[in-house]
Amino acid sequence: MAEPVLTYRGAVYPWHCDHMGHMNVMWYVGKFDEATWNLFSTLGLTPDYLRSASRGMAAVEQHIVYQREVFAGDTVSVHSELLEVREKVIRFRHAMTNASGETTAVTTLTAVHLDTAHRRSCPMPAEILATARELLSPADED
């Protein structure tokens, strides 16, 4: 994908903030998780597909870098890009920005496609792999 895709936009509420006054790490993870499901839907890994095919996705690795605080009342956006696509695995990056466009946090995740009946990894359908490969970022800048 030439440009990262918008996968989340939302507000920071007072209950997202901890005793330090900024958004707590659990809410960064939650907002990144919402972005993940929007990215998956873009690829064809929709809730309907996952339920009807007895498939799932599981995060097996995640790294987060916190770069700037966000506070109650701030709005944030997450843009996502695919870094790697394999038969059973996708690796992707989410970048969260504030309303000024400053990066507040970046996370890189690795997810595995699962057969939920057998609780084992399995290949993604060809059409999902094809869509993912079309959206693959041209260079990994980890």
JSON list of C-alpha atoms in Angstrom, two decimals, residues 33-123:
[
{"chain": "A", "resi": 33, "resn": "ASP", "atom": "CA", "xyz": [-6.92, -3.34, 18.65]},
{"chain": "A", "resi": 34, "resn": "GLU", "atom": "CA", "xyz": [-9.88, -1.54, 17.06]},
{"chain": "A", "resi": 35, "resn": "ALA", "atom": "CA", "xyz": [-7.58, -0.44, 14.23]},
{"chain": "A", "resi": 36, "resn": "THR", "atom": "CA", "xyz": [-6.47, -4.05, 13.80]},
{"chain": "A", "resi": 37, "resn": "TRP", "atom": "CA", "xyz": [-10.02, -5.31, 13.24]},
{"chain": "A", "resi": 38, "resn": "ASN", "atom": "CA", "xyz": [-10.66, -2.53, 10.72]},
{"chain": "A", "resi": 39, "resn": "LEU", "atom": "CA", "xyz": [-7.44, -3.47, 8.89]},
{"chain": "A", "resi": 40, "resn": "PHE", "atom": "CA", "xyz": [-8.43, -7.15, 8.93]},
{"chain": "A", "resi": 41, "resn": "SER", "atom": "CA", "xyz": [-11.84, -6.30, 7.44]},
{"chain": "A", "resi": 42, "resn": "THR", "atom": "CA", "xyz": [-10.10, -4.40, 4.64]},
{"chain": "A", "resi": 43, "resn": "LEU", "atom": "CA", "xyz": [-8.23, -7.62, 3.83]},
{"chain": "A", "resi": 44, "resn": "GLY", "atom": "CA", "xyz": [-11.38, -9.77, 3.85]},
{"chain": "A", "resi": 45, "resn": "LEU", "atom": "CA", "xyz": [-10.85, -11.12, 7.37]},
{"chain": "A", "resi": 46, "resn": "THR", "atom": "CA", "xyz": [-14.32, -9.91, 8.29]},
{"chain": "A", "resi": 47, "resn": "PRO", "atom": "CA", "xyz": [-16.38, -11.08, 11.27]},
{"chain": "A", "resi": 48, "resn": "ASP", "atom": "CA", "xyz": [-18.70, -12.94, 8.86]},
{"chain": "A", "resi": 49, "resn": "TYR", "atom": "CA", "xyz": [-15.78, -14.75, 7.23]},
{"chain": "A", "resi": 50, "resn": "LEU", "atom": "CA", "xyz": [-14.18, -15.64, 10.57]},
{"chain": "A", "resi": 51, "resn": "ARG", "atom": "CA", "xyz": [-17.45, -17.00, 12.03]},
{"chain": "A", "resi": 52, "resn": "SER", "atom": "CA", "xyz": [-18.65, -18.88, 8.94]},
{"chain": "A", "resi": 53, "resn": "ALA", "atom": "CA", "xyz": [-15.26, -20.46, 8.20]},
{"chain": "A", "resi": 54, "resn": "SER", "atom": "CA", "xyz": [-14.43, -21.29, 11.86]},
{"chain": "A", "resi": 55, "resn": "ARG", "atom": "CA", "xyz": [-11.35, -19.11, 11.58]},
{"chain": "A", "resi": 56, "resn": "GLY", "atom": "CA", "xyz": [-9.71, -16.58, 13.84]},
{"chain": "A", "resi": 57, "resn": "MET", "atom": "CA", "xyz": [-6.70, -14.33, 14.15]},
{"chain": "A", "resi": 58, "resn": "ALA", "atom": "CA", "xyz": [-4.32, -14.32, 17.08]},
{"chain": "A", "resi": 59, "resn": "ALA", "atom": "CA", "xyz": [-1.64, -11.79, 17.91]},
{"chain": "A", "resi": 60, "resn": "VAL", "atom": "CA", "xyz": [1.58, -13.63, 18.71]},
{"chain": "A", "resi": 61, "resn": "GLU", "atom": "CA", "xyz": [3.93, -10.66, 19.06]},
{"chain": "A", "resi": 62, "resn": "GLN", "atom": "CA", "xyz": [3.50, -6.93, 19.70]},
{"chain": "A", "resi": 63, "resn": "HIS", "atom": "CA", "xyz": [5.92, -4.06, 20.22]},
{"chain": "A", "resi": 64, "resn": "ILE", "atom": "CA", "xyz": [4.78, -0.58, 21.23]},
{"chain": "A", "resi": 65, "resn": "VAL", "atom": "CA", "xyz": [6.78, 2.64, 21.28]},
{"chain": "A", "resi": 66, "resn": "TYR", "atom": "CA", "xyz": [5.17, 5.56, 23.13]},
{"chain": "A", "resi": 67, "resn": "GLN", "atom": "CA", "xyz": [6.37, 8.87, 21.70]},
{"chain": "A", "resi": 68, "resn": "ARG", "atom": "CA", "xyz": [4.02, 11.59, 22.96]},
{"chain": "A", "resi": 69, "resn": "GLU", "atom": "CA", "xyz": [1.40, 11.86, 25.66]},
{"chain": "A", "resi": 70, "resn": "VAL", "atom": "CA", "xyz": [-2.28, 12.28, 24.87]},
{"chain": "A", "resi": 71, "resn": "PHE", "atom": "CA", "xyz": [-4.82, 13.74, 27.26]},
{"chain": "A", "resi": 72, "resn": "ALA", "atom": "CA", "xyz": [-8.56, 13.86, 27.83]},
{"chain": "A", "resi": 73, "resn": "GLY", "atom": "CA", "xyz": [-10.20, 15.80, 25.04]},
{"chain": "A", "resi": 74, "resn": "ASP", "atom": "CA", "xyz": [-7.54, 14.93, 22.45]},
{"chain": "A", "resi": 75, "resn": "THR", "atom": "CA", "xyz": [-8.55, 13.20, 19.25]},
{"chain": "A", "resi": 76, "resn": "VAL", "atom": "CA", "xyz": [-6.37, 10.49, 17.77]},
{"chain": "A", "resi": 77, "resn": "SER", "atom": "CA", "xyz": [-6.17, 8.65, 14.48]},
{"chain": "A", "resi": 78, "resn": "VAL", "atom": "CA", "xyz": [-4.47, 5.38, 13.59]},
{"chain": "A", "resi": 79, "resn": "HIS", "atom": "CA", "xyz": [-3.04, 4.67, 10.16]},
{"chain": "A", "resi": 80, "resn": "SER", "atom": "CA", "xyz": [-1.96, 1.12, 9.34]},
{"chain": "A", "resi": 81, "resn": "GLU", "atom": "CA", "xyz": [0.29, -0.61, 6.87]},
{"chain": "A", "resi": 82, "resn": "LEU", "atom": "CA", "xyz": [1.15, -4.21, 6.08]},
{"chain": "A", "resi": 83, "resn": "LEU", "atom": "CA", "xyz": [4.82, -5.09, 6.46]},
{"chain": "A", "resi": 84, "resn": "GLU", "atom": "CA", "xyz": [4.84, -8.82, 5.69]},
{"chain": "A", "resi": 85, "resn": "VAL", "atom": "CA", "xyz": [2.38, -11.34, 4.29]},
{"chain": "A", "resi": 86, "resn": "ARG", "atom": "CA", "xyz": [2.96, -15.09, 4.50]},
{"chain": "A", "resi": 87, "resn": "GLU", "atom": "CA", "xyz": [0.62, -18.04, 4.02]},
{"chain": "A", "resi": 88, "resn": "LYS", "atom": "CA", "xyz": [-0.50, -18.09, 7.68]},
{"chain": "A", "resi": 89, "resn": "VAL", "atom": "CA", "xyz": [0.99, -14.87, 9.07]},
{"chain": "A", "resi": 90, "resn": "ILE", "atom": "CA", "xyz": [0.70, -11.13, 8.62]},
{"chain": "A", "resi": 91, "resn": "ARG", "atom": "CA", "xyz": [2.88, -8.48, 10.19]},
{"chain": "A", "resi": 92, "resn": "PHE", "atom": "CA", "xyz": [1.65, -4.90, 10.31]},
{"chain": "A", "resi": 93, "resn": "ARG", "atom": "CA", "xyz": [2.27, -1.50, 11.86]},
{"chain": "A", "resi": 94, "resn": "HIS", "atom": "CA", "xyz": [-0.14, 1.02, 13.35]},
{"chain": "A", "resi": 95, "resn": "ALA", "atom": "CA", "xyz": [0.87, 4.65, 13.89]},
{"chain": "A", "resi": 96, "resn": "MET", "atom": "CA", "xyz": [-1.29, 6.76, 16.21]},
{"chain": "A", "resi": 97, "resn": "THR", "atom": "CA", "xyz": [-1.28, 10.52, 15.68]},
{"chain": "A", "resi": 98, "resn": "ASN", "atom": "CA", "xyz": [-2.87, 13.44, 17.47]},
{"chain": "A", "resi": 99, "resn": "ALA", "atom": "CA", "xyz": [-4.96, 16.17, 15.82]},
{"chain": "A", "resi": 100, "resn": "SER", "atom": "CA", "xyz": [-1.75, 18.09, 14.99]},
{"chain": "A", "resi": 101, "resn": "GLY", "atom": "CA", "xyz": [-0.45, 15.09, 13.06]},
{"chain": "A", "resi": 102, "resn": "GLU", "atom": "CA", "xyz": [2.28, 14.30, 15.59]},
{"chain": "A", "resi": 103, "resn": "THR", "atom": "CA", "xyz": [2.97, 10.61, 16.12]},
{"chain": "A", "resi": 104, "resn": "THR", "atom": "CA", "xyz": [1.99, 9.63, 19.66]},
{"chain": "A", "resi": 105, "resn": "ALA", "atom": "CA", "xyz": [2.64, 5.87, 19.53]},
{"chain": "A", "resi": 106, "resn": "VAL", "atom": "CA", "xyz": [3.60, 3.15, 17.07]},
{"chain": "A", "resi": 107, "resn": "THR", "atom": "CA", "xyz": [2.98, -0.57, 17.39]},
{"chain": "A", "resi": 108, "resn": "THR", "atom": "CA", "xyz": [4.11, -3.48, 15.25]},
{"chain": "A", "resi": 109, "resn": "LEU", "atom": "CA", "xyz": [2.16, -6.72, 15.48]},
{"chain": "A", "resi": 110, "resn": "THR", "atom": "CA", "xyz": [2.44, -10.24, 14.13]},
{"chain": "A", "resi": 111, "resn": "ALA", "atom": "CA", "xyz": [-0.82, -12.17, 13.76]},
{"chain": "A", "resi": 112, "resn": "VAL", "atom": "CA", "xyz": [-1.51, -15.79, 12.83]},
{"chain": "A", "resi": 113, "resn": "HIS", "atom": "CA", "xyz": [-4.55, -17.10, 10.96]},
{"chain": "A", "resi": 114, "resn": "LEU", "atom": "CA", "xyz": [-6.19, -19.94, 12.96]},
{"chain": "A", "resi": 115, "resn": "ASP", "atom": "CA", "xyz": [-8.55, -22.84, 12.54]},
{"chain": "A", "resi": 116, "resn": "THR", "atom": "CA", "xyz": [-10.67, -22.24, 15.66]},
{"chain": "A", "resi": 117, "resn": "ALA", "atom": "CA", "xyz": [-12.01, -25.81, 15.77]},
{"chain": "A", "resi": 118, "resn": "HIS", "atom": "CA", "xyz": [-8.53, -27.36, 15.91]},
{"chain": "A", "resi": 119, "resn": "ARG", "atom": "CA", "xyz": [-6.78, -24.39, 17.60]},
{"chain": "A", "resi": 120, "resn": "ARG", "atom": "CA", "xyz": [-3.95, -24.51, 15.06]},
{"chain": "A", "resi": 121, "resn": "SER", "atom": "CA", "xyz": [-2.57, -22.14, 12.47]},
{"chain": "A", "resi": 122, "resn": "CYS", "atom": "CA", "xyz": [-3.81, -22.61, 8.93]},
{"chain": "A", "resi": 123, "resn": "PRO", "atom": "CA", "xyz": [-3.35, -20.92, 5.54]}
]
